[in-house]
Short mmCIF file of C-alpha atoms and ligand atoms in Angstrom, two decimals:
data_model
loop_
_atom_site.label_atom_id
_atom_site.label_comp_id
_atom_site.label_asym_id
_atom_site.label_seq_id
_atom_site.Cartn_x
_atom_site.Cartn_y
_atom_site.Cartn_z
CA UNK A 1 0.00 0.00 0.00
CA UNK A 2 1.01 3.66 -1.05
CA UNK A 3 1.27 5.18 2.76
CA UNK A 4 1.12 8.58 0.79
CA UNK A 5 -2.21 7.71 -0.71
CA UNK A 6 -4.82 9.11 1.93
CA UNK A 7 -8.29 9.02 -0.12
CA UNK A 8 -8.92 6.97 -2.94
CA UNK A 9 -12.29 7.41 -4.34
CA UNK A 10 -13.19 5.13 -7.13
CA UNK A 11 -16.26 5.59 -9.64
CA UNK A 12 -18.29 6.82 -6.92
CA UNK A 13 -21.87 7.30 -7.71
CA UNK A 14 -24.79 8.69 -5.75
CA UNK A 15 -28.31 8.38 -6.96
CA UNK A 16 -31.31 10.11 -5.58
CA UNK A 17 -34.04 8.43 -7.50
CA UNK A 18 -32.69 7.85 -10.83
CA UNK A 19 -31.25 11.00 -10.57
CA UNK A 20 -27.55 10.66 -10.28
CA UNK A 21 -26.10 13.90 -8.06
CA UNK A 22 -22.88 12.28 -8.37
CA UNK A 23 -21.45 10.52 -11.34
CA UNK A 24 -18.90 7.98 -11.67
CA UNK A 25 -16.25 10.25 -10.19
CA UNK A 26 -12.69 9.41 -9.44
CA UNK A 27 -9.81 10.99 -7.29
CA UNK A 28 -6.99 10.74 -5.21
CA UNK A 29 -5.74 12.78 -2.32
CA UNK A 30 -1.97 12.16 -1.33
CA UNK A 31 -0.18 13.46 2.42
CA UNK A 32 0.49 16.79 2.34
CA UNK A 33 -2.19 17.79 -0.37
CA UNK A 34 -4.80 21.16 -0.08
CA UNK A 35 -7.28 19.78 -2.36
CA UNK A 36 -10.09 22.62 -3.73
CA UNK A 37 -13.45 20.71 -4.72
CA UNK A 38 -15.01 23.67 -6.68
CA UNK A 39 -18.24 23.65 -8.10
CA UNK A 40 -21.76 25.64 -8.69
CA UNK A 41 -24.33 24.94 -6.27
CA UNK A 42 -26.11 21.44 -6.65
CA UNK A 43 -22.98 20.22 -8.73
CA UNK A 44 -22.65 17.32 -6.18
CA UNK A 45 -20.15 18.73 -3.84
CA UNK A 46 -21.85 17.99 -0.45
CA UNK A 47 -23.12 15.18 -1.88
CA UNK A 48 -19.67 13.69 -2.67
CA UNK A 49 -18.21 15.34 0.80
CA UNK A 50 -21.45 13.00 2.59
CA UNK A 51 -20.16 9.56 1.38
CA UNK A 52 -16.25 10.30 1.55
CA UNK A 53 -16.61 11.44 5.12
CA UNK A 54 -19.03 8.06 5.53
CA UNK A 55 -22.05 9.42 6.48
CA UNK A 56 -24.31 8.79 3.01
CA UNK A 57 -23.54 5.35 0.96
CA UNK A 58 -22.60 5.66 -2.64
CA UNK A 59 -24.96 4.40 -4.84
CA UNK A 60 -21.85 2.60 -6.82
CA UNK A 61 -18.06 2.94 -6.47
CA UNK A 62 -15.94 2.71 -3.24
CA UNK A 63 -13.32 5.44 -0.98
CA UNK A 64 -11.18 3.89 0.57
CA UNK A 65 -9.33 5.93 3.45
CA UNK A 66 -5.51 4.93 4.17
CA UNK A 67 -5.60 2.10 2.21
CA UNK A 68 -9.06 0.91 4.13
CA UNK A 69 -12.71 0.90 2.64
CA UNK A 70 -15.22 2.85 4.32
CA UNK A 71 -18.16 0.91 4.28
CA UNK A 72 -16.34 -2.48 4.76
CA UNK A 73 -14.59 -0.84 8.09
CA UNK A 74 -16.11 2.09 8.54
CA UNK A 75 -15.02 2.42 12.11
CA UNK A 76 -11.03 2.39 11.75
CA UNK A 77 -11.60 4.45 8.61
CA UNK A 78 -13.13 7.17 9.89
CA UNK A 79 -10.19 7.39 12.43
CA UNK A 80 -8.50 9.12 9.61
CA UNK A 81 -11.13 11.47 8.87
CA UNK A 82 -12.33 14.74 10.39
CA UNK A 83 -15.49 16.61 9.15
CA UNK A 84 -17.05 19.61 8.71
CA UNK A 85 -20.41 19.73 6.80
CA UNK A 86 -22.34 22.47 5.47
CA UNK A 87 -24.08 22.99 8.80
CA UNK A 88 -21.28 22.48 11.64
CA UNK A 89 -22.73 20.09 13.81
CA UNK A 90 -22.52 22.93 17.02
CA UNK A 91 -24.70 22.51 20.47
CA UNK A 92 -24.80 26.13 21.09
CA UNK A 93 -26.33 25.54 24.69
CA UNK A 94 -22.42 24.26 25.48
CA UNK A 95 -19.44 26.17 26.04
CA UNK A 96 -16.49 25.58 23.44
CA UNK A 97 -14.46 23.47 26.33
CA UNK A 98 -17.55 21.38 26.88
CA UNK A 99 -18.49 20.60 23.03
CA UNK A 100 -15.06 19.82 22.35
CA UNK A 101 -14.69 17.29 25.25
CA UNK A 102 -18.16 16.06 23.73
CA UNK A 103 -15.94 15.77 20.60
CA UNK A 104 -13.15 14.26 21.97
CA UNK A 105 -14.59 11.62 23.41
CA UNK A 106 -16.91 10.61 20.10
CA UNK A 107 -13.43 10.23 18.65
CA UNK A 108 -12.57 7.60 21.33
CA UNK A 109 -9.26 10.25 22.57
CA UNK A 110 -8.30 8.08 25.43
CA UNK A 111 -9.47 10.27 29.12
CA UNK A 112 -5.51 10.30 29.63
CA UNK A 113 -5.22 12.69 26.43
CA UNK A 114 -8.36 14.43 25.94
CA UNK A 115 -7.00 17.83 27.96
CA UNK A 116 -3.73 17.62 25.94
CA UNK A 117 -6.00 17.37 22.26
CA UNK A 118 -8.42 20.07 23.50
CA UNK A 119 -5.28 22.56 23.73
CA UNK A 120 -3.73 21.81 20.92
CA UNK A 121 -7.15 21.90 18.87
CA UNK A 122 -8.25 25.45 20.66
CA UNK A 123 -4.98 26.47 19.99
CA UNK A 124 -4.53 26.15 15.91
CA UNK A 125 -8.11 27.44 16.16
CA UNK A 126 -7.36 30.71 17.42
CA UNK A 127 -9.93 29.46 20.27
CA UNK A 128 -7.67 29.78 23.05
CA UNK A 129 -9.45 32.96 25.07
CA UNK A 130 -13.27 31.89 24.26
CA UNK A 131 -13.17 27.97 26.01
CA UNK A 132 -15.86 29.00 28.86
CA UNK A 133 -17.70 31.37 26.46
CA UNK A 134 -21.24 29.35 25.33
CA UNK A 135 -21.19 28.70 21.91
CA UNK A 136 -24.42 30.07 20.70
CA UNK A 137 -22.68 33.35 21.70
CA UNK A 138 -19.51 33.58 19.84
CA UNK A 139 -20.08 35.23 16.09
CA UNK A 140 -20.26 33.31 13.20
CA UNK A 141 -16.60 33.39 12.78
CA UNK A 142 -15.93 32.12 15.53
CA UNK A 143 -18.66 29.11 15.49
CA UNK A 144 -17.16 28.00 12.34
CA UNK A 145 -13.55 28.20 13.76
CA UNK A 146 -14.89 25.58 16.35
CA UNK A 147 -16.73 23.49 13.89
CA UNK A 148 -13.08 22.83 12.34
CA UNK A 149 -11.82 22.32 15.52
CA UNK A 150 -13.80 19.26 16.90
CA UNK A 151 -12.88 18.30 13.13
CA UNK A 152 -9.20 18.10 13.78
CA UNK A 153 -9.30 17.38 17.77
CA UNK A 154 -8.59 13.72 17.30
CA UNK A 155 -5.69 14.62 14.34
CA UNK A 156 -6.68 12.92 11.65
CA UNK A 157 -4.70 12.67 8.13
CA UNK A 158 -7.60 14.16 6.89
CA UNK A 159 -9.71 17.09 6.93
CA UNK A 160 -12.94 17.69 4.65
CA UNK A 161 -14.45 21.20 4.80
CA UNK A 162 -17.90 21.48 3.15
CA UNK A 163 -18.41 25.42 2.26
CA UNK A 164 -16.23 26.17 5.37
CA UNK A 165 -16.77 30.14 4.51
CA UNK A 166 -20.45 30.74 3.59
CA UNK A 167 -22.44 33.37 5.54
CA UNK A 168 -19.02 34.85 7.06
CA UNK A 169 -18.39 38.18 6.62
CA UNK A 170 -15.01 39.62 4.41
CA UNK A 171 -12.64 39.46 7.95
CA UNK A 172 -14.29 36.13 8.65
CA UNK A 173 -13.36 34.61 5.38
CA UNK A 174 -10.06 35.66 5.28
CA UNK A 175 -9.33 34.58 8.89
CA UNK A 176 -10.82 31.41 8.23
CA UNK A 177 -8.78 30.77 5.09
CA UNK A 178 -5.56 31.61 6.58
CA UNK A 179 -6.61 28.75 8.89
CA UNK A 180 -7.13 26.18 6.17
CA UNK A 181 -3.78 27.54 4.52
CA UNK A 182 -2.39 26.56 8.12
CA UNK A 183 -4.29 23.28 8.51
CA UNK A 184 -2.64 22.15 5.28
CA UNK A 185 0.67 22.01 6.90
CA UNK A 186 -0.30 19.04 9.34
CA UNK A 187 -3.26 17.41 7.27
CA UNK A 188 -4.53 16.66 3.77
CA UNK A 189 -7.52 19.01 3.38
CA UNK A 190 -10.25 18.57 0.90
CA UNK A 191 -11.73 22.21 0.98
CA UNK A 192 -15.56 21.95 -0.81
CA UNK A 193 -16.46 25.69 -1.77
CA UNK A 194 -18.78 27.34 -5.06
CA UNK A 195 -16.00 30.42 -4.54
CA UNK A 196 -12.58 30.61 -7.04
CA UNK A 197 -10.90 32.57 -5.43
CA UNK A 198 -10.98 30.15 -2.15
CA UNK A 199 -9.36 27.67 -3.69
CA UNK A 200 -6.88 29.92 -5.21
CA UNK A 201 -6.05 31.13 -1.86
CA UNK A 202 -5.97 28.12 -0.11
CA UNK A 203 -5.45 24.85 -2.11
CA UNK A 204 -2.40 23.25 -3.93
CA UNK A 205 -5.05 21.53 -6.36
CA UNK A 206 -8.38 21.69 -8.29
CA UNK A 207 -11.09 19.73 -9.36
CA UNK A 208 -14.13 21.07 -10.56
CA UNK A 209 -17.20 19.41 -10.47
CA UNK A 210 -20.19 20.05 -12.51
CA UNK A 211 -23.47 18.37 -12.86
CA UNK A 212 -22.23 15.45 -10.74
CA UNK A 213 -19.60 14.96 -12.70
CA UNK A 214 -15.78 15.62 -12.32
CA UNK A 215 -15.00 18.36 -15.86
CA UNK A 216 -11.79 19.75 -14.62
CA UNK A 217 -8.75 18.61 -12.10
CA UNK A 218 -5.41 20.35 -12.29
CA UNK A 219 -2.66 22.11 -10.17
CA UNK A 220 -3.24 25.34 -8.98
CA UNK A 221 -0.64 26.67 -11.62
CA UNK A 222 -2.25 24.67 -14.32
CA UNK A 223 -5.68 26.70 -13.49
CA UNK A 224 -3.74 29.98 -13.70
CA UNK A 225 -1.79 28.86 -17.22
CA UNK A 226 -5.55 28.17 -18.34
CA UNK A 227 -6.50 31.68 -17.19
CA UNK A 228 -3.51 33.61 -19.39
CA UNK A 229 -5.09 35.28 -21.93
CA UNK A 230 -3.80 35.53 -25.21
CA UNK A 231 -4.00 39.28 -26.05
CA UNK A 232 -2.08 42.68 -24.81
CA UNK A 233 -3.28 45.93 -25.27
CA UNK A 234 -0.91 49.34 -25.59
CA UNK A 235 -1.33 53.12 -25.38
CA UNK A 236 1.99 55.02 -26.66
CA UNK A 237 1.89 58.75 -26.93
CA UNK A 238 3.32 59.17 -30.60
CA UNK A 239 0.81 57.20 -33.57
CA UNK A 240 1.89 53.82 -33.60
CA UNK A 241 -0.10 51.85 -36.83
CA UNK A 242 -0.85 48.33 -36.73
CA UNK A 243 1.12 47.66 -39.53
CA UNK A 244 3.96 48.90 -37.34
CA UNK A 245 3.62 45.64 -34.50
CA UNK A 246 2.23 42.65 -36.88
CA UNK A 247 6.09 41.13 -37.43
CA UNK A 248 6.45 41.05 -33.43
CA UNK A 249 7.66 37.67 -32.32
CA UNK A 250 4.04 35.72 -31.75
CA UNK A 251 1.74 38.38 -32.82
CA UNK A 252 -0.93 37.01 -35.02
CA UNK A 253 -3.06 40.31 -35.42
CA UNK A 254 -3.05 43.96 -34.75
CA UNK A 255 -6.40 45.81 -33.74
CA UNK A 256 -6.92 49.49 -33.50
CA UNK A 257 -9.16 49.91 -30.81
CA UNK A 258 -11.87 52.79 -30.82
CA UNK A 259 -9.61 54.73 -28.12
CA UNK A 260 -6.43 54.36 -30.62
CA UNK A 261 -4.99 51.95 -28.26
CA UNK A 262 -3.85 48.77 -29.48
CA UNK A 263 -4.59 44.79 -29.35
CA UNK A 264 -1.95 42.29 -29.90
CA UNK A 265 -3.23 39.24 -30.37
CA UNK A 266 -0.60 36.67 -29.85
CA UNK A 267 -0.03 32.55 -29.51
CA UNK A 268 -0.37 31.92 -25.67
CA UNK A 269 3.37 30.51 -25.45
CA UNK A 270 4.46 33.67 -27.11
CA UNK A 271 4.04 37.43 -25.39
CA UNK A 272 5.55 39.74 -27.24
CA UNK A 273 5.55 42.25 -24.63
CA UNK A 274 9.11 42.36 -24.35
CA UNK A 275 9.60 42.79 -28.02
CA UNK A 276 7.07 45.55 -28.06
CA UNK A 277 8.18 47.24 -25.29
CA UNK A 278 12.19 47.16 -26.66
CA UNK A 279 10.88 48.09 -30.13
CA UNK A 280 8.75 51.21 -28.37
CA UNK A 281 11.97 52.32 -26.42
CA UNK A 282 13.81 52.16 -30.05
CA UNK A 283 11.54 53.72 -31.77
CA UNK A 284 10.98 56.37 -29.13
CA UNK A 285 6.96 55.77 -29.40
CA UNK A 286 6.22 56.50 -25.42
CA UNK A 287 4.67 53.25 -24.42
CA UNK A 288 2.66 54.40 -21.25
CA UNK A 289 0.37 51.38 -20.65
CA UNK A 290 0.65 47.98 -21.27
CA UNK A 291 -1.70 45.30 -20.03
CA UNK A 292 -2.00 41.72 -20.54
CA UNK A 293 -5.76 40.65 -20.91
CA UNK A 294 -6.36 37.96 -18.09
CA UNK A 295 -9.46 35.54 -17.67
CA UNK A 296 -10.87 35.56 -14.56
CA UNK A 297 -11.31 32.26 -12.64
CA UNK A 298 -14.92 32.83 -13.26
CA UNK A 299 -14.29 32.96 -17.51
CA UNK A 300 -12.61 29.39 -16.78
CA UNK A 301 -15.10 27.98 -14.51
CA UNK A 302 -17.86 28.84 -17.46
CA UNK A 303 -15.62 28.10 -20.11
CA UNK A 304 -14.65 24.76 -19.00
CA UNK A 305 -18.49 23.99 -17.56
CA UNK A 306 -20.28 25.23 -20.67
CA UNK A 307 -17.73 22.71 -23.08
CA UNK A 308 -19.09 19.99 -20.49
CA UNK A 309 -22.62 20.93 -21.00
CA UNK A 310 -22.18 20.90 -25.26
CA UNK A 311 -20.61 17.52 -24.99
CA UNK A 312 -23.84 16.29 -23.42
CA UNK A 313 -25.44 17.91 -26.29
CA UNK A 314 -27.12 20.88 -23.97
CA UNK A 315 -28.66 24.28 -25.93
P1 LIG B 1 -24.87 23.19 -2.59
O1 LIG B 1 -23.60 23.94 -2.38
O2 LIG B 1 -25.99 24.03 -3.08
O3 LIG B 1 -25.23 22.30 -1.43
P2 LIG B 1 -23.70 20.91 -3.89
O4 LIG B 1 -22.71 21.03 -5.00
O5 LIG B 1 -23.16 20.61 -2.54
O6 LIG B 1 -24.57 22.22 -3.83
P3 LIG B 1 -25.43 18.66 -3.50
O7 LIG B 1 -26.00 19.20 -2.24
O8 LIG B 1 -24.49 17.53 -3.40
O9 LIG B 1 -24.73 19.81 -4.34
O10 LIG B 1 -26.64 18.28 -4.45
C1 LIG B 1 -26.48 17.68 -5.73
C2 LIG B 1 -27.85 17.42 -6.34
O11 LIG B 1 -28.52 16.41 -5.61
C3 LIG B 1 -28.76 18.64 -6.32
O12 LIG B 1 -29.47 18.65 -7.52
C4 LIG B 1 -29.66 18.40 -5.14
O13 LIG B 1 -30.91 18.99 -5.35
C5 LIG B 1 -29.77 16.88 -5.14
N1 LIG B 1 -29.95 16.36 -3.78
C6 LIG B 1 -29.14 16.57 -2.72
N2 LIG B 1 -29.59 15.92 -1.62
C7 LIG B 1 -30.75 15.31 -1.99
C8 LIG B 1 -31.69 14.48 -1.31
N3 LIG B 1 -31.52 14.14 -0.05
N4 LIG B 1 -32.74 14.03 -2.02
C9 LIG B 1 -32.90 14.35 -3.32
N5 LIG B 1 -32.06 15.12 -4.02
C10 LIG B 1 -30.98 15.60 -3.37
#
């Protein structure tokens, strides 16, 4: 057995009705990895988060957890898990010290090493000051922050966030993140979320999910190779012609734009902005703005999950 291999999830399907949610999916999570699950809403993310975390049963397909199948021993693979759904499973009658005990001990932490877990779990939470404070009190923010830690209290290798961010407010989110970003350093985190720029911030890799089924996975680099653009527009202070940029080193066509600025249009392995900007200087043309045209995560996402859509033969 691969020791490095933490999830392996293979063909998983999940019918509701003869409706599949999720469809003959595959994936891998290795030690070490920040995994982003990304997908519109009702693309099959919780769905998918439900049956690797072993609380639904696929439909087909298996996950096997550290080299041990969920629903075969569901007990010593959930050992390796920690989970936090969509809605954080939070008594808010309890204080923070009492629900995590609760925790601690549905994770079988032996009494001898429960205070020691609860530390270290407040701790990485940022929880330390707020263990006597009831938990219906504490903000949003803050609730979340000890959602993820009963999901880490018993240290698993793993750690599945479902929409870990929703309903928190811009300081929130970012505090949060910078917590998953911190997370990754002791677990494997699968990070669920509908937002790009999450997993941008957070993960190492991408998958993208999209009517149940799996359109996209790639590194994080990969994503942001897929979202260079292939055109560069100029403003120089003298009249500069097409004609005058169409031998440039990749340039395939020269556009005058309404404002006399320009568009280079260029092969994606080849911006000329170098060239154009040495050939401005020579020619003493007073470049003054140059700017790459860049998709945003967003133009991907619907790029890549509209081609999915045609292949089925969707208007
Ligand atoms: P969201 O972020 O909105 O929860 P999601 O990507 O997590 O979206 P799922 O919750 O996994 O998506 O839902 C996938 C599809 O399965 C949706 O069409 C949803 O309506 C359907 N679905 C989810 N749970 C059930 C259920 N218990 N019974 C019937 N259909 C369901």
């Amino acid at each position: 057995m691969n020791s490095d291999l933490l999830i392996q999830v293979e063909n998983l399907s999940r019918y509701y009705g003869s409706r599949a949610a999720v469809d003959d999916i595959s994936f891998e999570l290795r030690r070490g990895e920040v995994l982003g699950f990304l997908g519109p809403n009702g693309a099959g993310k919780s769905t998918t988060m439900q049956v690797i975390s072993g609380n639904l049963a696929p439909s087909e397909g298996r996950v096997v957890i550290n080299g041990i199948d969920i629903l075969e021993q569901p007990r010593q693979a959930k050992a390796a898990l920690g989970f936090l759904p969509e809605q954080p499973p939070l008594y808010r009658e309890l204080t923070v010290d009492e629900y995590l005990r609760y925790c601690a001990g549905l994770n079988r932490i032996p009494r001898s090493r429960i205070s020691q877990a609860m530390e270290s779990a407040r701790e990485h939470c940022g929880l330390a000051d707020v263990g006597a404070r009831l938990i219906g009190n504490l903000s949003k923010g803050y609730q979340q922050r000890v959602g993820i830690a009963q999901a880490i209290i018993h240290s698993p290798d793993v750690v599945i966030l479902d929409e870990p961010t929703v309903g928190l407010d811009p300081i929130q989110i970012r505090e949060i993140r910078h917590l998953i970003r911190t997370l990754g350093e002791q677990h494997s985190v699968i990070l669920s979320t509908h937002i790009l720029p999450e997993v941008q911030a957070t993960c190492d890799r991408v998958q993208i999910i999209s009517q149940g089924r799996l359109v996209l996975s790639d590194t994080i680099e990969g994503l942001e190779r897929r979202m260079q653009g292939s055109s560069l527009t100029a403003a120089f202070r003298q009249q500069v012609e097409p004609a005058d940029l169409t031998d440039l080193p990749g340039v395939m066509e020269v556009e005058m734009l309404p404002d006399r600025r320009l568009q280079l249009h260029h092969v994606v392995d080849q911006n000329p902005a170098e060239a154009l900007v040495e050939r401005s200087v020579a020619q003493g043309w007073g470049l003054y703005e140059l700017v790459p045209e860049r998709m945003s995560l967003e133009d991907v996402f619907v790029d890549i999950t509209c081609a999915d859509r045609l292949q089925e033969g969707e208007p």
